[in-house]
Coordinates of C-alpha atoms in Angstrom, one line a residue:
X13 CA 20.9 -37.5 -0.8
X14 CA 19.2 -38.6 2.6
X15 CA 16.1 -37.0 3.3
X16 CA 17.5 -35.5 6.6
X17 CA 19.7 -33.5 4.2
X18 CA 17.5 -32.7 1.7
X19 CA 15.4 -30.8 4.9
X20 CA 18.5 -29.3 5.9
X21 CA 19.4 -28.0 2.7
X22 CA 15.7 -26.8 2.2
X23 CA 15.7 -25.0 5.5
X24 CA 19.3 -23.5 4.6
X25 CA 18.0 -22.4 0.5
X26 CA 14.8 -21.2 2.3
X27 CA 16.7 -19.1 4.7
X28 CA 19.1 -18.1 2.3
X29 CA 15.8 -16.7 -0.4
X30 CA 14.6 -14.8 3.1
X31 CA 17.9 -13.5 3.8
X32 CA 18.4 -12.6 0.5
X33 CA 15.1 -11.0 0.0
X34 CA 11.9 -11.6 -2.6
X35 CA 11.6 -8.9 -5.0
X36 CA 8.1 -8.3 -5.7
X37 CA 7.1 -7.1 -9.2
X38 CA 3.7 -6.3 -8.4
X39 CA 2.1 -5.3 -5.2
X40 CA -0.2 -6.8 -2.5
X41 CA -3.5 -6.3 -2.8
X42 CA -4.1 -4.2 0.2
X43 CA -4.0 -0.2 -0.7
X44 CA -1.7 1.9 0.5
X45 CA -2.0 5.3 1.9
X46 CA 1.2 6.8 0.6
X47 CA 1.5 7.6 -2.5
X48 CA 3.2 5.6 -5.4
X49 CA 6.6 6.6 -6.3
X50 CA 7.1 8.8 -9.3
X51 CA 8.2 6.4 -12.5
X52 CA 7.2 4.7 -15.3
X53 CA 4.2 2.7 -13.3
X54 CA 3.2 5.2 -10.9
X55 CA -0.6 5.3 -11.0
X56 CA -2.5 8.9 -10.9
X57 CA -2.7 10.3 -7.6
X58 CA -5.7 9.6 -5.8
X59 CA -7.5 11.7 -4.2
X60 CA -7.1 12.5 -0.4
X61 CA -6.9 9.8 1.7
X62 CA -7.4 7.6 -1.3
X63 CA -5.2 4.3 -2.0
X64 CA -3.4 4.9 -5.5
X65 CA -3.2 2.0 -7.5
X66 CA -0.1 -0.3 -6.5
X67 CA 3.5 1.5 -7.4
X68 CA 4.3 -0.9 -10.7
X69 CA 7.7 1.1 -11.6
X70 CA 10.6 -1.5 -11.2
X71 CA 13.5 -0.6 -9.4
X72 CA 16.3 -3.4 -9.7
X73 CA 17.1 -4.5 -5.9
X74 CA 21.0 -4.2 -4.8
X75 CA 23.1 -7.0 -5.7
X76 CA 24.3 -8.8 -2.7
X77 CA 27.9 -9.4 -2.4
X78 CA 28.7 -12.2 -3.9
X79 CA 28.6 -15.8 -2.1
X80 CA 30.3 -19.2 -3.4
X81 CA 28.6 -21.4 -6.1
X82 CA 25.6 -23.1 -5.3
X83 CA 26.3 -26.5 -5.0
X84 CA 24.3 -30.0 -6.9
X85 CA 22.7 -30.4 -3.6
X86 CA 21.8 -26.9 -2.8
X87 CA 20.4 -26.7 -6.3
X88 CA 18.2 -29.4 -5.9
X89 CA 17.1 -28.4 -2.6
X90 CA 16.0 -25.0 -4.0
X91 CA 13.9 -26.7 -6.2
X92 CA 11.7 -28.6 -4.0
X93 CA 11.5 -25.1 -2.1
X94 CA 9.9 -24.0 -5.3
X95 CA 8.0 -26.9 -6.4
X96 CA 6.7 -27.0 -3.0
X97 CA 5.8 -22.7 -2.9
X98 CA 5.2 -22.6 -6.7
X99 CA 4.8 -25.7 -8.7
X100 CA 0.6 -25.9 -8.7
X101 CA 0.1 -22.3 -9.6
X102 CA 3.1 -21.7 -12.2
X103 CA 0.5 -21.4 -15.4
X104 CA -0.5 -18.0 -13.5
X105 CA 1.3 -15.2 -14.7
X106 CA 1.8 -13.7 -11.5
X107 CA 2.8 -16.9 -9.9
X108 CA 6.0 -16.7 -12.8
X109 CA 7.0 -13.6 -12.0
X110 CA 7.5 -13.8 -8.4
X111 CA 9.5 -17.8 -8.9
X112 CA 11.8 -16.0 -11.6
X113 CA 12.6 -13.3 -9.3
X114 CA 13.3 -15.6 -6.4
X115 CA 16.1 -17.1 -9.1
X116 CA 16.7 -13.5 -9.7
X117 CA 17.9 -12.7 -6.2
X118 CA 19.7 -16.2 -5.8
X119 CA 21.6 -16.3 -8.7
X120 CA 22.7 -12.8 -9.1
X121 CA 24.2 -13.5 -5.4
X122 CA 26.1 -17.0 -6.2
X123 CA 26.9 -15.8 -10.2
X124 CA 26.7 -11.9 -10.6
X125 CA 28.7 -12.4 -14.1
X126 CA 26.5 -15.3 -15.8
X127 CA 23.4 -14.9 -13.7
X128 CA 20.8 -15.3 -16.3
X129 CA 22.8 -18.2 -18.4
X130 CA 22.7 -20.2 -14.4
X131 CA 19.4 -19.2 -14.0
X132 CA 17.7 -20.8 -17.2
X133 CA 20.0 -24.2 -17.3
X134 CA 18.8 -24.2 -13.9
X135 CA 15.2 -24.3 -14.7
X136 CA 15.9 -26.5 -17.9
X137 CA 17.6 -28.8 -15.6
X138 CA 14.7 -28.9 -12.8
X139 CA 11.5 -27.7 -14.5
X140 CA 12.1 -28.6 -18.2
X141 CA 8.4 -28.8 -18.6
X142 CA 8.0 -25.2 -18.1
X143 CA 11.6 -23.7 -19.3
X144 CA 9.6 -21.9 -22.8
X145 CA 7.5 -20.2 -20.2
X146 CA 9.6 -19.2 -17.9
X147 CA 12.4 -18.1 -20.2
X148 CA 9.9 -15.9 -22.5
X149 CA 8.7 -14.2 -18.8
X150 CA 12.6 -13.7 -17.2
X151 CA 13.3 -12.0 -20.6
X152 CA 10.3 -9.7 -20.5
X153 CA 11.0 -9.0 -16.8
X154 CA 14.1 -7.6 -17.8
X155 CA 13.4 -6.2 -21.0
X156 CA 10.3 -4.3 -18.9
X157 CA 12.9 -3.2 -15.6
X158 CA 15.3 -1.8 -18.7
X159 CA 12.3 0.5 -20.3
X160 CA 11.3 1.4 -16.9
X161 CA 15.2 2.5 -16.1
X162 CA 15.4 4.4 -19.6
X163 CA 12.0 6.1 -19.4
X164 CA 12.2 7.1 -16.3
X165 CA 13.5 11.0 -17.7
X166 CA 10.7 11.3 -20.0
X167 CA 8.5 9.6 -17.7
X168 CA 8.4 11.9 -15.1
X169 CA 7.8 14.9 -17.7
X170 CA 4.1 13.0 -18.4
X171 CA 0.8 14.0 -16.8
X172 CA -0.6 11.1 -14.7
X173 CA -3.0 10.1 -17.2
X174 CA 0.1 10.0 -19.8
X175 CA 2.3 8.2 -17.9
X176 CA -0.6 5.3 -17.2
X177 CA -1.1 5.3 -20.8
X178 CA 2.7 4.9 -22.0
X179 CA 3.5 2.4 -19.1
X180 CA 0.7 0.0 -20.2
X181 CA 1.7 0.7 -23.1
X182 CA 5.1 -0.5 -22.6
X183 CA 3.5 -4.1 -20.3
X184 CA 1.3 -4.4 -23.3
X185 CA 3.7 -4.7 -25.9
X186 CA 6.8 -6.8 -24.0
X187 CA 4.5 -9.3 -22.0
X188 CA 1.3 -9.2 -24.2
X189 CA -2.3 -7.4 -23.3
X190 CA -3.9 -10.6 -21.6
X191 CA -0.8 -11.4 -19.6
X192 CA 0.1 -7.8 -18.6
X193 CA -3.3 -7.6 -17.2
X194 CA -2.9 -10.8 -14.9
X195 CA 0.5 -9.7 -14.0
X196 CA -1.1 -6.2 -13.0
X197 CA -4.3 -7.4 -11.9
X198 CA -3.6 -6.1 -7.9
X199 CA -2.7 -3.0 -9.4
X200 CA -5.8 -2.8 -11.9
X201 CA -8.4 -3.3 -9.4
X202 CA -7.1 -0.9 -6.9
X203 CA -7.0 1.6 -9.7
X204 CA -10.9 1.1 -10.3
X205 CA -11.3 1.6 -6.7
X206 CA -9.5 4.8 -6.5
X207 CA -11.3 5.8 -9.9
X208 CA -14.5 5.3 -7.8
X209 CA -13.3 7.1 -5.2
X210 CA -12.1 9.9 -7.1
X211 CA -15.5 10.1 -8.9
X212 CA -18.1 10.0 -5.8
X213 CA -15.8 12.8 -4.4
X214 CA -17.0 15.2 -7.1
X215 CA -20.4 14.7 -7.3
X216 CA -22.2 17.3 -4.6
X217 CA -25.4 15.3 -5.9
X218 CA -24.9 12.7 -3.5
X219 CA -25.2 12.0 0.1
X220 CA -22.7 9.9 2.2
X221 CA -25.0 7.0 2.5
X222 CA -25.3 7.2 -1.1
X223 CA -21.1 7.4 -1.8
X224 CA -21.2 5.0 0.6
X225 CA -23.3 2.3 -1.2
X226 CA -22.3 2.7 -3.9
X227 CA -18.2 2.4 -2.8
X228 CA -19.7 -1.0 -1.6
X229 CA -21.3 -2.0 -5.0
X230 CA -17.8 -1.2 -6.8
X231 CA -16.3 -3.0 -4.5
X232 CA -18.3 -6.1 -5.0
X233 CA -17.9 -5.8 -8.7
X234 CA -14.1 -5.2 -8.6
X235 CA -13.5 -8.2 -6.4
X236 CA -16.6 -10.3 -7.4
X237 CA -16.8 -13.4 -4.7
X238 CA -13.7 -12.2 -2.8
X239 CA -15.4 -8.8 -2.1
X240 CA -16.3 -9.2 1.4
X241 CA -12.9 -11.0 2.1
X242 CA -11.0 -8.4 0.4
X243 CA -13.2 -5.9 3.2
X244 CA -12.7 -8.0 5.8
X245 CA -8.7 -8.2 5.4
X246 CA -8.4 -3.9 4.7
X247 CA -11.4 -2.8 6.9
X248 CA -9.0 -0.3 7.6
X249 CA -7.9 1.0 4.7
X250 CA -10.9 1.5 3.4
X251 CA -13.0 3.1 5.8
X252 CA -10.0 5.6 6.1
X253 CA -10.4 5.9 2.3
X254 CA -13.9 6.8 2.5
X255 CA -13.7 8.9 5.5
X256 CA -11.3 11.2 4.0
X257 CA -12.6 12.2 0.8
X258 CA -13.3 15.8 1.2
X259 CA -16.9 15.9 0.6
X260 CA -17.5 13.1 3.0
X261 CA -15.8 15.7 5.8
X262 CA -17.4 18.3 4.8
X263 CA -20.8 16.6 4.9
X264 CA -19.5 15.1 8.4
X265 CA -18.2 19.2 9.6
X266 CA -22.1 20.1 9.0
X267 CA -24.3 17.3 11.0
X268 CA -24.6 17.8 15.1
X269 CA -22.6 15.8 16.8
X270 CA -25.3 13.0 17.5
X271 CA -26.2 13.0 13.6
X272 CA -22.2 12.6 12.6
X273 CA -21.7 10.1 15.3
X274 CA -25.0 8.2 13.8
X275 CA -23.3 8.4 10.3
X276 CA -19.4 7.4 11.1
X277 CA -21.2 4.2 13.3
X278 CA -22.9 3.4 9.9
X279 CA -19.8 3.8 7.9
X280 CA -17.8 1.3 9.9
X281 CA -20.6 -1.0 10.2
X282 CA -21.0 -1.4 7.0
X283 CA -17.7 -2.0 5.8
X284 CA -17.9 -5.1 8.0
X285 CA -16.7 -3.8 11.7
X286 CA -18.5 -5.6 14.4
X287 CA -20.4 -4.2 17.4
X288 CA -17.4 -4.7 20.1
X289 CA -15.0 -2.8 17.2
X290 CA -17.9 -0.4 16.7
X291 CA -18.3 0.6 20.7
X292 CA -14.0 0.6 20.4
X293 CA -14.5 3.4 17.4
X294 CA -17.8 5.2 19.5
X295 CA -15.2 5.9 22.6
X296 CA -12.5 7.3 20.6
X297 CA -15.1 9.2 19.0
X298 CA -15.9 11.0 22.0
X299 CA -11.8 11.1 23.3
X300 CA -11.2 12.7 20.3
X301 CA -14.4 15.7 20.8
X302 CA -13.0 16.2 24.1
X303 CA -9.7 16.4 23.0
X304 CA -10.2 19.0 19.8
X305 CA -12.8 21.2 22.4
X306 CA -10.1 21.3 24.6
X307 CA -7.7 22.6 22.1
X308 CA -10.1 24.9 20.7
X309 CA -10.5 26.3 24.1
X310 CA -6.5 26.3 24.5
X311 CA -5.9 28.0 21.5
X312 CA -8.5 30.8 21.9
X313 CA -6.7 31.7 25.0
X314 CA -3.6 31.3 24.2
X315 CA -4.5 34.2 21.6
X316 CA -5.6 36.3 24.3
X317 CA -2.9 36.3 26.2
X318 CA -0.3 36.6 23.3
X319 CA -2.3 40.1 23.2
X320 CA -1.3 41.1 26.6
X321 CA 1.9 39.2 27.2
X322 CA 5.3 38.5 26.2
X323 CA 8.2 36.8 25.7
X324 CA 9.3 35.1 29.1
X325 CA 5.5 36.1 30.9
X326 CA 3.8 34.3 27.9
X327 CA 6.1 31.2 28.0
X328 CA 5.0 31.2 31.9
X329 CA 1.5 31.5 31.2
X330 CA 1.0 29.6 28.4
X331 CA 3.0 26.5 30.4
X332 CA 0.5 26.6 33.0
X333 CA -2.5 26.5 30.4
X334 CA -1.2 23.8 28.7
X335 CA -0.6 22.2 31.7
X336 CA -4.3 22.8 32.7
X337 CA -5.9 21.6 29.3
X338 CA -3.3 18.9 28.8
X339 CA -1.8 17.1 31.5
X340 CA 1.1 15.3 31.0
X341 CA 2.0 16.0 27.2
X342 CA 1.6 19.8 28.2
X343 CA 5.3 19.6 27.3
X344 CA 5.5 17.8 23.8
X345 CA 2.6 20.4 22.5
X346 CA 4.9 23.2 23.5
X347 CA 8.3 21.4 21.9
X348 CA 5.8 21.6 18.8
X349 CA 5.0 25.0 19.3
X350 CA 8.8 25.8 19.7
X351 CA 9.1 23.9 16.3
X352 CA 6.3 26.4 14.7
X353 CA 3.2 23.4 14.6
X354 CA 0.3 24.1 16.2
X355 CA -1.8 21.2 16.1
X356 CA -5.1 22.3 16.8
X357 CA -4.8 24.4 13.9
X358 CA -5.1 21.6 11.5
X359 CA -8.2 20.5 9.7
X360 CA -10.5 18.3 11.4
X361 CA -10.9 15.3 10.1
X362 CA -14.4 13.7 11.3
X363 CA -13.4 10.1 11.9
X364 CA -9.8 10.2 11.5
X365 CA -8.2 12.6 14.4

């Protein structure tokens, strides 16, 4: 085969594993702020505002409809794609699991009925030095997506602590303790996180800087020399995090407004924002005062006149308020009120809205 058709093949098996799409078995790194889906991984919730650990029950993907045979060449051009993506890392646990689900996805497309028997003579046949490996892993993948699928019942009757306990229970026992744990290592140290989190959130003892700090010092021993590029990538995420445990707001709700605009500067700075980012934040800071005094202001009148008025002379009056406090999306805050939300009667939270 020329090498101008081995790059056209590549591109076409490359497409084809996009197309097709990558299952992931364990998550990104990067915490998310909805919450994991109930099943057999699903981590405790965490507390507001707080990333749960990565969602580690498997769902098996949709098979695609099937597509024709691959071909000698195509086969060989999917393995340089995965030489190329995988071949220097494949003694990492992790790096096995995501290269057998590619072959997953591929082969259950081109052979739904024989699948797994294509899938291993095609790694004997292209990476013989790792079949033992990879065969042991695609078994336990499947063995584990099978528990997850029968468990998921009794699963959902556990308490979170439960459920954490019988799922790693479960990872332990198919994949083995020391593998299961570099498999799940995403999902592991975001669990320590939200632990953390969870824990400074209950103690009264302590003041934000000192939550603060010591949210930093976990993070740095969770993430050892990657800890500031973990920060730097989810800046985000974690100041959100922070910012909306509930006794951080409520230590925010009782400062003066120069004293809580001192303290969110110093959360943001020091979870690694710069001074232009910081200025950004100080401006919506103030947007945002203006904006809940108005609707303070709004809704205090707006009680008023509900007392005096009715019916089609509220609706007039209340239009031209809203029109006075709000400008131009005077007329989405009264679809909400139509819909029974009243925005300014939610919580506010310092930092976030």
């Amino acid at each position: 085969m020329t090498r101008r058709t081995k790059v056209l093949l590549g591109g076409a098996v490359a497409a084809l594993l996009l197309a097709v799409g990558v299952s992931r078995f364990t998550e990104a790194e990067a915490p998310r702020p909805a919450p994991a889906p109930v099943g057999a991984g699903a981590s405790a919730p965490a507390p507001s505002g707080v990333a749960p650990a990565a969602p580690s029950a498997v769902a098996p993907a949709p098979v695609p409809a099937v597509a024709a045979p691959a071909s000698d060449a195509e086969l060989e051009a999917l393995a340089e794609v995965l030489r190329e993506r995988y071949g220097a890392k494949l003694d990492e646990p992790y790096v096995q699991i995501r290269f057998i689900e590619e072959l997953m996805r591929f082969f259950q497309q081109r052979a739904p009925d024989r699948w797994r028997e294509e899938l291993l003579a095609f790694v004997k046949a292209y990476f013989p030095e790792r079949y033992a490996a990879l065969e042991a892993m695609l078994r336990n993948r499947v063995d584990y997506e099978k528990w997850v699928r029968d468990n998921d019942s009794y699963l959902r009757g556990l308490s979170d602590a439960e459920r954490r306990a019988a799922t790693w229970d479960a990872r332990n026992r198919l994949f083995g303790k020391e593998t299961a744990e570099r498999i799940w290592a995403a999902e592991l140290r975001n669990q320590a996180l939200a632990d953390t989190l969870r824990s400074l959130d209950a103690r009264d003892d302590l003041s934000l800087e000192k939550k603060l700090s010591t949210f930093k010092q976990r993070i740095q021993e969770v993430h050892g020399e990657k800890a500031d590029a973990y920060i730097a990538r989810h800046q985000q995420e974690m100041m959100n995090h922070f910012l909306d445990l509930s006794s951080v707001q409520t230590e925010l709700g009782s400062m003066t407004p120069q004293a809580r605009s001192q303290s969110l500067r110093a959360v943001r700075k020091e979870l690694g924002l710069d001074e232009e980012a910081l200025k950004r934040w100080d401006t919506l800071d103030q947007s945002r005062d203006a904006r809940w005094d108005s609707g303070a202001k709004y809704m205090a009148e707006r009680q008023t006149l509900a007392k005096e008025l009715s019916g089609e002379a509220l609706e007039e009056r209340l239009a031209e308020v809203r029109a006075r406090y709000f400008g131009g999306e005077a007329d989405t805050i009264a679809q909400e009120e139509a819909s029974g939300f009243y925005r300014f009667e939610r919580p506010r939270q310092w930092g976030r809205n």
